[in-house]
Coordinates of C-alpha atoms and ligand atoms in Angstrom, one line a residue:
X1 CA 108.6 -70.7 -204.7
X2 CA 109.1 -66.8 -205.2
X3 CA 111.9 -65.0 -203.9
X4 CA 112.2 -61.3 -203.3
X5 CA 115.2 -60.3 -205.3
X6 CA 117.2 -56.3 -205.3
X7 CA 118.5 -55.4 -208.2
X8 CA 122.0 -55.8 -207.8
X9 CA 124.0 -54.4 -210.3
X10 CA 125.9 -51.3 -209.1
X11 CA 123.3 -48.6 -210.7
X12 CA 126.6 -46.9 -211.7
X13 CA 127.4 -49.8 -213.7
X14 CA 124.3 -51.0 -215.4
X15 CA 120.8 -49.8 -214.4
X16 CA 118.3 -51.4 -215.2
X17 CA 119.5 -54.7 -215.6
X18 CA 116.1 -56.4 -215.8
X19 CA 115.1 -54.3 -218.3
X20 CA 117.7 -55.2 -220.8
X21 CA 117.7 -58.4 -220.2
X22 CA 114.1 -58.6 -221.2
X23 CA 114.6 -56.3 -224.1
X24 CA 116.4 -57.8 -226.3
X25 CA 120.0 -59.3 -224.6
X26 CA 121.5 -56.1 -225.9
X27 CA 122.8 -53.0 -224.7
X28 CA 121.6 -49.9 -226.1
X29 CA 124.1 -47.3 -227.5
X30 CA 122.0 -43.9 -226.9
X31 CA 120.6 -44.6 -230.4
X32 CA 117.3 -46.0 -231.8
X33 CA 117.6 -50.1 -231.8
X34 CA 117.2 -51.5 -235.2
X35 CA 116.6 -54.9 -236.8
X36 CA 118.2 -57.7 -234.9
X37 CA 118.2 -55.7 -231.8
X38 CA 121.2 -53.5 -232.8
X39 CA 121.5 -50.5 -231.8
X40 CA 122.9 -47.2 -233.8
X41 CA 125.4 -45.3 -231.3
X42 CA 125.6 -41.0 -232.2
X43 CA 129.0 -41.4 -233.5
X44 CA 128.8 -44.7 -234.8
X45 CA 131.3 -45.1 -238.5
X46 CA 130.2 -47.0 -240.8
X47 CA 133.3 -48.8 -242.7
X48 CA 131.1 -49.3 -245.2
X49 CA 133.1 -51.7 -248.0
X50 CA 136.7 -50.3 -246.3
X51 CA 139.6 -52.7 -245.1
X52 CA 138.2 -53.6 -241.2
X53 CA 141.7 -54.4 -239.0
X54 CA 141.9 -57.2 -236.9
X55 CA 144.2 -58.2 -234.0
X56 CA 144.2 -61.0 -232.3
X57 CA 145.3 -62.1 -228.6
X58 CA 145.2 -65.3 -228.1
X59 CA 146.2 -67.6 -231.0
X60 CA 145.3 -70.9 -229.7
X61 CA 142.4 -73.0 -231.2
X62 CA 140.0 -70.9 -231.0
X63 CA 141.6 -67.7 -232.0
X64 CA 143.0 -69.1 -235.1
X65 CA 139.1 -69.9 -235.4
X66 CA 138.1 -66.6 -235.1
X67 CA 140.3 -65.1 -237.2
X68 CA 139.4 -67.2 -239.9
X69 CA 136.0 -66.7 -239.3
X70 CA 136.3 -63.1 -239.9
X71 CA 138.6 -63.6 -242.8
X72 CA 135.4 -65.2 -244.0
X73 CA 133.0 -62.5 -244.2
X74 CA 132.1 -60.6 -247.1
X75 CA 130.9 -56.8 -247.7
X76 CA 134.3 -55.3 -247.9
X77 CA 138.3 -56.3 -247.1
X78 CA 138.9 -58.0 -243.8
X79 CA 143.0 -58.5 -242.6
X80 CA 144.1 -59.7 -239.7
X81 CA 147.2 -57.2 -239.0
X82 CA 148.5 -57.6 -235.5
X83 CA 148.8 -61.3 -233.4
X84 CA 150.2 -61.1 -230.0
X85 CA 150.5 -64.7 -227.6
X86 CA 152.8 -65.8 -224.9
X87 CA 154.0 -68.3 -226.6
X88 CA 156.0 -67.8 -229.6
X89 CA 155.1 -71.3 -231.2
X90 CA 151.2 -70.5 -231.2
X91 CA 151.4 -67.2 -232.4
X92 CA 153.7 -68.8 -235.3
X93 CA 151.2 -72.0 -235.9
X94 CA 148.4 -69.3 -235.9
X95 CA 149.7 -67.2 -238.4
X96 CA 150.8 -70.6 -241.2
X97 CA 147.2 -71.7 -240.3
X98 CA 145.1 -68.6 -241.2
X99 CA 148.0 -67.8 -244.0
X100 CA 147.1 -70.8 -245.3
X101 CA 143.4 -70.3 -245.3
X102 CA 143.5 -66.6 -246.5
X103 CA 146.9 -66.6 -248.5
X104 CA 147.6 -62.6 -248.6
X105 CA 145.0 -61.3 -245.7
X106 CA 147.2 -61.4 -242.9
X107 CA 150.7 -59.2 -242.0
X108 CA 153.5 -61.1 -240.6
X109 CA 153.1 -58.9 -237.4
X110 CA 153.9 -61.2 -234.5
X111 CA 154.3 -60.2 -230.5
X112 CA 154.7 -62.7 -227.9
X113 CA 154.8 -62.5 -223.8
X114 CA 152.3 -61.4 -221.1
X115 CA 152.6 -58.2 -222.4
X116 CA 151.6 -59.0 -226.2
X117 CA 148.2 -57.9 -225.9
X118 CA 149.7 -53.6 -225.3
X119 CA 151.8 -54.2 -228.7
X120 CA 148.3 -55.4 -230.5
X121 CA 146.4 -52.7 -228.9
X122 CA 148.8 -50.2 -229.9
X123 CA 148.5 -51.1 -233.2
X124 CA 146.0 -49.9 -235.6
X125 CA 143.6 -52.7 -235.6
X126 CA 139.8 -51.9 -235.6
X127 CA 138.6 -54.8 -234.0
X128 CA 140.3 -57.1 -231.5
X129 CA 139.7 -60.7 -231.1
X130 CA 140.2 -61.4 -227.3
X131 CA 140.9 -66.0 -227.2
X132 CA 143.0 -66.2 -223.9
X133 CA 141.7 -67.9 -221.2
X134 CA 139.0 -66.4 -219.7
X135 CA 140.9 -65.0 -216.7
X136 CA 142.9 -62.7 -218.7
X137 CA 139.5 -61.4 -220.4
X138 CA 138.9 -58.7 -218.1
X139 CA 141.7 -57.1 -218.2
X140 CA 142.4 -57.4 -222.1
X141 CA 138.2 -56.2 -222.9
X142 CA 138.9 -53.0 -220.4
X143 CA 142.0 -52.3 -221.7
X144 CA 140.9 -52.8 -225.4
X145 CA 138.4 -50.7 -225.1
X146 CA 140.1 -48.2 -223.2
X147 CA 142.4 -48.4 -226.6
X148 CA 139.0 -47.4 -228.6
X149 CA 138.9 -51.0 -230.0
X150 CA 135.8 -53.1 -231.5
X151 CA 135.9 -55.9 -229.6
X152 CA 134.7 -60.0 -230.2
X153 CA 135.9 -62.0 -227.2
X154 CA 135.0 -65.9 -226.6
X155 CA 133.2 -66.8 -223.5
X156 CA 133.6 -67.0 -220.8
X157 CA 134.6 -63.4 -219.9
X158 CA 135.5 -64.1 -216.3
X159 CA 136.3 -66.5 -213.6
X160 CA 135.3 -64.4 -210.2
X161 CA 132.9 -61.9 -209.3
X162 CA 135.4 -59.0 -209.6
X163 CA 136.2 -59.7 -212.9
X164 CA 132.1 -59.6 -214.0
X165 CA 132.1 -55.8 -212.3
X166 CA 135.0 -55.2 -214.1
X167 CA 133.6 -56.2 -217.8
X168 CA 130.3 -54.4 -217.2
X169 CA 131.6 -51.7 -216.7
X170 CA 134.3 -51.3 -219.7
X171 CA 130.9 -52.6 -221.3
X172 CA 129.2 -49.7 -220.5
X173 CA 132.4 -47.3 -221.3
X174 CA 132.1 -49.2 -225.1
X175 CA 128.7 -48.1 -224.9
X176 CA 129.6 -45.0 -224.1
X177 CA 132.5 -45.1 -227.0
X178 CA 130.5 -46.3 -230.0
X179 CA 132.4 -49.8 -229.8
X180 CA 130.8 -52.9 -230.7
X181 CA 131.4 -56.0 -228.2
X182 CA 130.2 -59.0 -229.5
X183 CA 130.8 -62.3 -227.3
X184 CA 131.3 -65.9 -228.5
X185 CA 128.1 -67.0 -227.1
X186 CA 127.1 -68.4 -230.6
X187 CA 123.9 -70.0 -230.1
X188 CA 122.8 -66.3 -230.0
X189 CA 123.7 -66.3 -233.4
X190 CA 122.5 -69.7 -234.8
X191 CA 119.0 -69.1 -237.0
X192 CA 117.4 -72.6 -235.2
X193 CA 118.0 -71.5 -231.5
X194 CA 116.9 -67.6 -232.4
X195 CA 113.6 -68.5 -233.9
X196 CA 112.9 -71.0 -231.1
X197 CA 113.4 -68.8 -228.4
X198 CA 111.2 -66.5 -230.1
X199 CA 108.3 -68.9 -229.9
X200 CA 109.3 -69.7 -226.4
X201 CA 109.1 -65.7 -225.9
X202 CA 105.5 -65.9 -227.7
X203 CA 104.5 -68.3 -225.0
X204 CA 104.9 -71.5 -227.0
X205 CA 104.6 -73.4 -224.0
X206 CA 103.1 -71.6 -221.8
X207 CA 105.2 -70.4 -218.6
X208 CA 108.1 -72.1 -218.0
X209 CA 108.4 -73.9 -214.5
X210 CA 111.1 -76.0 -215.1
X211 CA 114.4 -76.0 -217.1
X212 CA 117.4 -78.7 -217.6
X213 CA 120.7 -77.6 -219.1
X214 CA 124.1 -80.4 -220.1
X215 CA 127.1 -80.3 -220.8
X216 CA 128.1 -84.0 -219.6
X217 CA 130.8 -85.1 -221.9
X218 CA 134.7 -86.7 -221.2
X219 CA 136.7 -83.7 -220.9
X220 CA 139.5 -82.0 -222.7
X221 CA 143.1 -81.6 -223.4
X222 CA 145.7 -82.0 -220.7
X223 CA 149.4 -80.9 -221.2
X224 CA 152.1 -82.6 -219.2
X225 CA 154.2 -79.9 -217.4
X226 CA 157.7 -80.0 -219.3
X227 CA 161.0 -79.5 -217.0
X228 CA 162.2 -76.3 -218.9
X229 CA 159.3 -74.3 -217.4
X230 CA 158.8 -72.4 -214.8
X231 CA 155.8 -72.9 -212.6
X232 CA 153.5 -69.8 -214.1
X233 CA 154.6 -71.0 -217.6
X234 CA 153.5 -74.9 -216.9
X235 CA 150.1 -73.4 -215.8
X236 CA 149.1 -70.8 -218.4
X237 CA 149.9 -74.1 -220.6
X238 CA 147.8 -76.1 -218.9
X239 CA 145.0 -73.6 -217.8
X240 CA 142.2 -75.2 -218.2
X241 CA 142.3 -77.1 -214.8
X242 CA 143.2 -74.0 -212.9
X243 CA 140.5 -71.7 -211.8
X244 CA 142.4 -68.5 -212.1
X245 CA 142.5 -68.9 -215.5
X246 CA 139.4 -71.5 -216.2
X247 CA 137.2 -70.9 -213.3
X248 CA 136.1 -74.8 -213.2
X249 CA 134.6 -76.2 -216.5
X250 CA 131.3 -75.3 -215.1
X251 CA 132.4 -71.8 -216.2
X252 CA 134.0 -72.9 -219.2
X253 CA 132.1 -74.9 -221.1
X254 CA 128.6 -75.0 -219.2
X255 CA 128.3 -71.2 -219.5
X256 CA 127.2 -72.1 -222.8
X257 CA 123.6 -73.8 -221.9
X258 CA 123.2 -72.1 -218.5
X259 CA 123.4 -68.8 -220.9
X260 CA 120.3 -70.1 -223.3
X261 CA 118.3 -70.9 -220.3
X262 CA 119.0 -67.5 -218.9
X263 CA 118.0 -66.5 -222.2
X264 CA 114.8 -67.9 -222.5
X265 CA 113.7 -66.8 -218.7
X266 CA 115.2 -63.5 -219.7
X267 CA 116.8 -63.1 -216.3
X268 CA 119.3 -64.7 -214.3
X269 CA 118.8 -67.1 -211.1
X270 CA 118.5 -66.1 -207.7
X271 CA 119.4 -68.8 -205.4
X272 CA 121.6 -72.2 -206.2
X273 CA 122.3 -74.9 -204.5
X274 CA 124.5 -78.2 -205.4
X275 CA 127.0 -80.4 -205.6
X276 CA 130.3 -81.7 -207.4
X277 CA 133.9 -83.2 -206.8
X278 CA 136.5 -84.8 -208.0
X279 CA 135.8 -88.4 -208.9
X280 CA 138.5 -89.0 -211.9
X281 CA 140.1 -86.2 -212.2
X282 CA 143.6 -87.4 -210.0
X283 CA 147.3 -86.9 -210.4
X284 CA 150.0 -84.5 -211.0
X285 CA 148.6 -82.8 -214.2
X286 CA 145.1 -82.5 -212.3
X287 CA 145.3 -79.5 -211.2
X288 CA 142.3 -77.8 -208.9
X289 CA 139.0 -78.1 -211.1
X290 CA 136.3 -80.5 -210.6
X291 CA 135.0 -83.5 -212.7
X292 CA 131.8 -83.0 -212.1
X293 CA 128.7 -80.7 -210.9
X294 CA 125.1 -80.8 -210.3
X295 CA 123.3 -77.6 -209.4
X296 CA 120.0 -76.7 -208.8
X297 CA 119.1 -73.2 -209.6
X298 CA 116.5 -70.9 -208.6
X299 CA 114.6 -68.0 -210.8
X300 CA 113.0 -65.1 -209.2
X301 CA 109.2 -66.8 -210.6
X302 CA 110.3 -69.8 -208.8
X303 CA 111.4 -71.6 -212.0
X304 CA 113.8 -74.0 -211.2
X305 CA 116.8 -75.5 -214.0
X306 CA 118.8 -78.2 -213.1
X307 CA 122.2 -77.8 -214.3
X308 CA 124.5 -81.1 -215.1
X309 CA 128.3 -81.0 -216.0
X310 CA 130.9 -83.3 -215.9
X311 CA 134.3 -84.7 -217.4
X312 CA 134.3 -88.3 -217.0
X313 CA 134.8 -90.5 -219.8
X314 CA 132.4 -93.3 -220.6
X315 CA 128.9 -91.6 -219.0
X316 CA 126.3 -90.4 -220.7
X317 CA 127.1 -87.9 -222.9
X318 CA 124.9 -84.9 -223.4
X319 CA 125.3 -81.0 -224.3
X320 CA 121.7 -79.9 -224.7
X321 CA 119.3 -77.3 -223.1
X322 CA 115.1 -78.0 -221.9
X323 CA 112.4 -76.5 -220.8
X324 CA 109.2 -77.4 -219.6
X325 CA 105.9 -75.2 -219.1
X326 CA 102.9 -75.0 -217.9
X327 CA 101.6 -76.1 -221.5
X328 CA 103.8 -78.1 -223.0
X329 CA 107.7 -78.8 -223.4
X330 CA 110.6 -77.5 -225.7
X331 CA 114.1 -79.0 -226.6
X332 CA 115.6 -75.8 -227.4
X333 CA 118.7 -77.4 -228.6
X334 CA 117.0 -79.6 -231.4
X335 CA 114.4 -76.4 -232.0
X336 CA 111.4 -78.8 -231.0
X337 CA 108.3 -77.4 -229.3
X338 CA 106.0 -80.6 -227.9
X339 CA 102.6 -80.1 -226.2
X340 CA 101.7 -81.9 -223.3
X341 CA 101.0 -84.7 -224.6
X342 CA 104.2 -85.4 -226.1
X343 CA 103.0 -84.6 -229.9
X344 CA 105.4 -82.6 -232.3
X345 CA 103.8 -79.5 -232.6
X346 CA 106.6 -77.2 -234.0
X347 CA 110.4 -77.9 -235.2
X348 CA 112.9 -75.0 -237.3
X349 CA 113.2 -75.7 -240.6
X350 CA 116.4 -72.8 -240.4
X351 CA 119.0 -74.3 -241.9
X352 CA 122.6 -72.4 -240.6
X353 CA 125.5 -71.8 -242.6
X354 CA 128.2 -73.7 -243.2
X355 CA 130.2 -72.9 -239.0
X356 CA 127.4 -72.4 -237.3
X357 CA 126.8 -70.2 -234.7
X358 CA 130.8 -69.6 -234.9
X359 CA 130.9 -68.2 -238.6
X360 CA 127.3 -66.6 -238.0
X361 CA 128.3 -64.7 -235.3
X362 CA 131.1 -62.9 -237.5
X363 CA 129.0 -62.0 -240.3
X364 CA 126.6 -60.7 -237.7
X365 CA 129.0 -59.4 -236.4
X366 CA 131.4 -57.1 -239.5
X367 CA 127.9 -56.5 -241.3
X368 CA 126.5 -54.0 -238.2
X369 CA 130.6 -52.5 -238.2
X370 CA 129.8 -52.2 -242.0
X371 CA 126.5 -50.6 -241.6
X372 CA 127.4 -48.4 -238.4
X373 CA 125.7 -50.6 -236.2
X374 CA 127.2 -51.1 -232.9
X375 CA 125.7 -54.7 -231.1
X376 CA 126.9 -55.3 -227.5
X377 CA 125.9 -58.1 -226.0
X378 CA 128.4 -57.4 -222.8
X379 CA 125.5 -57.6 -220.6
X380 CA 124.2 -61.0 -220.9
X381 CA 127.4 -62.5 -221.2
X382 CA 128.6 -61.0 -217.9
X383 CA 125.7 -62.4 -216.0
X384 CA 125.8 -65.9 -217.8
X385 CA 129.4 -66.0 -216.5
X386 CA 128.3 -64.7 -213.2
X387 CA 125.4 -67.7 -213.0
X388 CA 128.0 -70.0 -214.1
X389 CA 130.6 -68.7 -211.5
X390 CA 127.1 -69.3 -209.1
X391 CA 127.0 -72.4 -210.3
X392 CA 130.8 -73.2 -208.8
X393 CA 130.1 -71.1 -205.5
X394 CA 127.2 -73.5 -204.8
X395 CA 128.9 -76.8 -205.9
X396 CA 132.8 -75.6 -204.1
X397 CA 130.2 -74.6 -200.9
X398 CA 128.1 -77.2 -200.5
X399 CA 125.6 -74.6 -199.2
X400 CA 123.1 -72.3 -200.4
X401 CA 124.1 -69.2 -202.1
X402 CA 122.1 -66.2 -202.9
X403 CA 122.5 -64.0 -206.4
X404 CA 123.4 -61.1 -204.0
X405 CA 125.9 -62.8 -202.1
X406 CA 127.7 -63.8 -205.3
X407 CA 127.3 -61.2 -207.4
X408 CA 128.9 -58.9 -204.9
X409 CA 131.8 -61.8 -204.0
X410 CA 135.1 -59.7 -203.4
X411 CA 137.1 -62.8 -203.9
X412 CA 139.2 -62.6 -206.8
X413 CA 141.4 -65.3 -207.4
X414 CA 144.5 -63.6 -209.3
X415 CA 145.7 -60.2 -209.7
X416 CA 146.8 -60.7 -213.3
X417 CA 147.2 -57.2 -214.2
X418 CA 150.6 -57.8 -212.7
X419 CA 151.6 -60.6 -214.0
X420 CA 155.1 -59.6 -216.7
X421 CA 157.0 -62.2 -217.1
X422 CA 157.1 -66.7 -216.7
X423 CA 159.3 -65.7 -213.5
X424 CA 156.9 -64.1 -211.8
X425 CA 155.4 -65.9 -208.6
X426 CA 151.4 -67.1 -209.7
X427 CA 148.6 -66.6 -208.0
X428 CA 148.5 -70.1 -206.6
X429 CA 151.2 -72.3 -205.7
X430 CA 151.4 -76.8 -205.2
X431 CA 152.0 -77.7 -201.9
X432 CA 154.9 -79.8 -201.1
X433 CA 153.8 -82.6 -202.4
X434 CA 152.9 -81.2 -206.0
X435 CA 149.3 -80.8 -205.2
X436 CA 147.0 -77.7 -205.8
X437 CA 144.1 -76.6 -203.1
X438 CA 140.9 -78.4 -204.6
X439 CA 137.7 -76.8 -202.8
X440 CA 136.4 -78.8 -200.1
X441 CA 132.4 -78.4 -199.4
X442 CA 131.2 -77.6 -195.7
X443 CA 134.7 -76.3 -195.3
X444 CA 136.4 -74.0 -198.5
X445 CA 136.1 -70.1 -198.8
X446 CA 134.5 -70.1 -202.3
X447 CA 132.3 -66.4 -202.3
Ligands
NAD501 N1 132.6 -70.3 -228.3 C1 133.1 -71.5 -228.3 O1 132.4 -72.5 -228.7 C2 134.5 -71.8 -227.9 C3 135.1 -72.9 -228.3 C4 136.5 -73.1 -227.9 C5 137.1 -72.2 -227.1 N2 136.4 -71.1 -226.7 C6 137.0 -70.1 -225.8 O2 138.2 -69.5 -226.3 C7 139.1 -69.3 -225.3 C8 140.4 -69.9 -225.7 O3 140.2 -71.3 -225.8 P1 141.1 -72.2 -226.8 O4 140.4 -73.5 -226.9 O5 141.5 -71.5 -228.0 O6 142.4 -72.4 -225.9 P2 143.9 -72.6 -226.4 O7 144.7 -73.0 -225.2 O8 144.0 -73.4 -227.6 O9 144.3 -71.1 -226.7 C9 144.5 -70.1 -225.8 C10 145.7 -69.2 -226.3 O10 145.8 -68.1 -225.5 C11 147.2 -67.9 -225.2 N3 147.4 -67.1 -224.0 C12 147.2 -67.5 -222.7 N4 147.4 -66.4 -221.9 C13 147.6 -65.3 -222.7 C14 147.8 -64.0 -222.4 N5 147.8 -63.5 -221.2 N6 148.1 -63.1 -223.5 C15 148.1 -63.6 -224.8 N7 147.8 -64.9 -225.1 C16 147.6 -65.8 -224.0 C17 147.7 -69.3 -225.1 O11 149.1 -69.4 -225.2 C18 147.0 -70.0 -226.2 O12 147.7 -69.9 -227.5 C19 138.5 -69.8 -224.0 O13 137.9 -68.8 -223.3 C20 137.4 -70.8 -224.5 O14 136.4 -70.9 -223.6 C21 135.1 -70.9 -227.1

């Protein structure tokens, strides 16, 4: 099945789309694109072996992660010299934890509230590490590079389709800039999954026709609301089941293996349809996300993937990516490339670092800053959120959606920029009876 599809990406915004995507998954600075699909920008500094500056924003799990992460990499002096959070007790646990990693390499430099991220950006850190949740991303990435930051921020790096437009285009304006973006899409960075999606791009298998992508595992954290906060407060603490700040774990965690399909097709789908709900997921500190979503998505070739995620515990649990072609069959996850008739014909040897994809993705990452290299993989992060945030049109919807329709969604679930202070009023409100809107299928507003 072959759908006629428009390119459509504001041209203002990013051009020919297709063509990057194809290229190489990276954006091209105005300069001549060098190994690992870098790219030199004019006025690209090299820090060379000088003392890179990092902030963070964001000093939860995976920030502290992060910051290690850089800590870790070698070729010069790394400190991490500004941390901003709205809560005081993370920033604080942050700063013993990476203190206690990298003794002397961090400043006691603390700012906490919705308005940490300015102080950070004020300061005068290089490179910002951007670990909120993902609905504050578009707002700190444009800002941070309007500051003339370097920026890595985790995925995803939106929750709505006006908050894709708005990181493509502060990814072109760091193009534009010199900045280096790099995204915590790791598998991107993991030796295994790189060389086999190169075979897959030498035609390993043949065409692709058909793709299956996982995340099914039995969910994460909860935190109990506490009576001393106020209702913003409860829900920034528990954000993950509220899709202002989440968008559905479809977006949050699936992004990851709808992202290396995208990958491989070098493109994003065109047409999804699906379905999901609520099955487990019950009771006060539930919040609005669902347990669970099947979708079947559409490539403009006709390729099909079907995408499975849920959060109930005691299924089957799985968090890999396939794909099947027309002459033979891959498990890109394990690095296994089978021929049709089931027989071992190719596996990576690679062997990654000690962190993975996470630690790899740093020294990628302060190597090109080192070298004047300036990667930014805005782009394809952008439209794996936006095929994730697909994903959750089609499953809240029940119907089927169209990239188009998506893509150019004006619904934007929160106004964040305005957000101050834990009194403020948030973007969505319980009803009476404590409970938040869950999207309904054949009846909800979800595009
Ligand atoms: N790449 C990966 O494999 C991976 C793994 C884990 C998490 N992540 C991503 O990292 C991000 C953070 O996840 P986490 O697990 O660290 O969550 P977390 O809850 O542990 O940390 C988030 C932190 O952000 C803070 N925060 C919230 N709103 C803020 C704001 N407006 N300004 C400043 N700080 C704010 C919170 O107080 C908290 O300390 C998510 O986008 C998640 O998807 C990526």
């Amino acid at each position: 099945m072959t759908q006629s599809k428009k390119n459509t990406i504001e041209p203002s915004v990013s051009g020919s789309r297709r063509n990057f995507i194809k290229d190489s998954g990276l954006l091209i600075a105005g300069g001549a694109i060098v190994g690992g699909g870098l790219s030199v920008a004019q006025a690209a500094h090299a820090y060379g072996s000088d003392l890179i500056k990092v902030g963070l924003i964001g000093c939860g799990g995976r920030g502290t992660g992060a910051a290690v992460q850089a800590l870790n990499t070698s070729g010069g002096d790394v400190r991490i010299t500004a941390m901003g959070d709205i809560f005081a007790n993370n920033v604080q646990t942050a700063y013993r934890s990476i203190k206690s990693e990298h003794g002397d390499k961090i400043d006691d430099n603390k700012f906490v509230g919705l308005d940490a991220y300015k102080d950070v950006l004020a300061s005068d850190v290089d490179v910002v590490i951007l670990a909120t949740p993902p609905g504050f991303r578009p707002l700190h990435f444009e800002k941070a590079v309007e500051a003339g930051k370097h920026v890595f921020m985790e995925k995803p790096v939106a929750v709505d389709a006006p908050g894709v437009r708005r990181v493509l285009a502060a990814g072109k304006l760091a193009e534009k800039r010199g900045l280096a973006v790099q995204v915590g899409l790791q598998r991107h960075h993991e030796f295994r999954y790189k060389e086999c999606v190169a075979k897959l791009h030498e035609g390993a298998i043949g065409d692709p026709i058909f793709a299956r992508a996982y995340w099914n595992a039995a969910g994460v954290w909860n935190r109990p609301r506490r009576d001393d906060q106020t209702e913003l407060e409860y829900q920034l603490s528990n954000w993950y089941y509220f899709n202002w700040l989440c968008g559905d774990h479809i977006n949050e965690q699936h992004i990851h293996n709808i992202d290396v399909i995208n990958w491989v097709m070098k493109d994003h789908p065109v047409e999804a349809q699906g379905q999901g709900g609520r099955e487990v997921r019950k009771g006060s500190n539930a919040g609005q996300i669902f347990d669970h979503h099947m979708i079947e998505f559409t490539y403009d070739n006709g390729t099909k993937m079907l995408s499975q995620c849920r959060h109930i515990p005691g299924c089957w649990s799985e968090v890999t990516e396939h794909v099947h072609g027309t002459n033979g069959y891959c498990d890109v996850s394990a690095a296994k490339i089978f021929d049709t008739k089931n027989k071992l014909v190719w596996e990576s040897d690679a062997k990654e670092v000690s962190g993975k994809g996470w630690q790899q993705e740093h020294h990628d990452l302060f190597a090109a800053l080192r070298n004047g290299q300036i990667p930014n993989e805005t782009e394809y992060a952008a439209i794996s959120t936006m095929t994730a945030i697909f994903g959750r049109m089609a499953s809240y919807s029940g119907k089927v959606v169209k990239w188009d329709e998506a893509f150019n969604s004006n619904l934007s679930l929160a106004n964040v920029d305005s957000l101050h202070s834990f009194n403020d009023i948030p973007p969505l409100m319980p009803n009476d009876q404590g409970e938040y809107e869950v999207a309904v299928p054949g009846r909800s507003k979800v595009i």
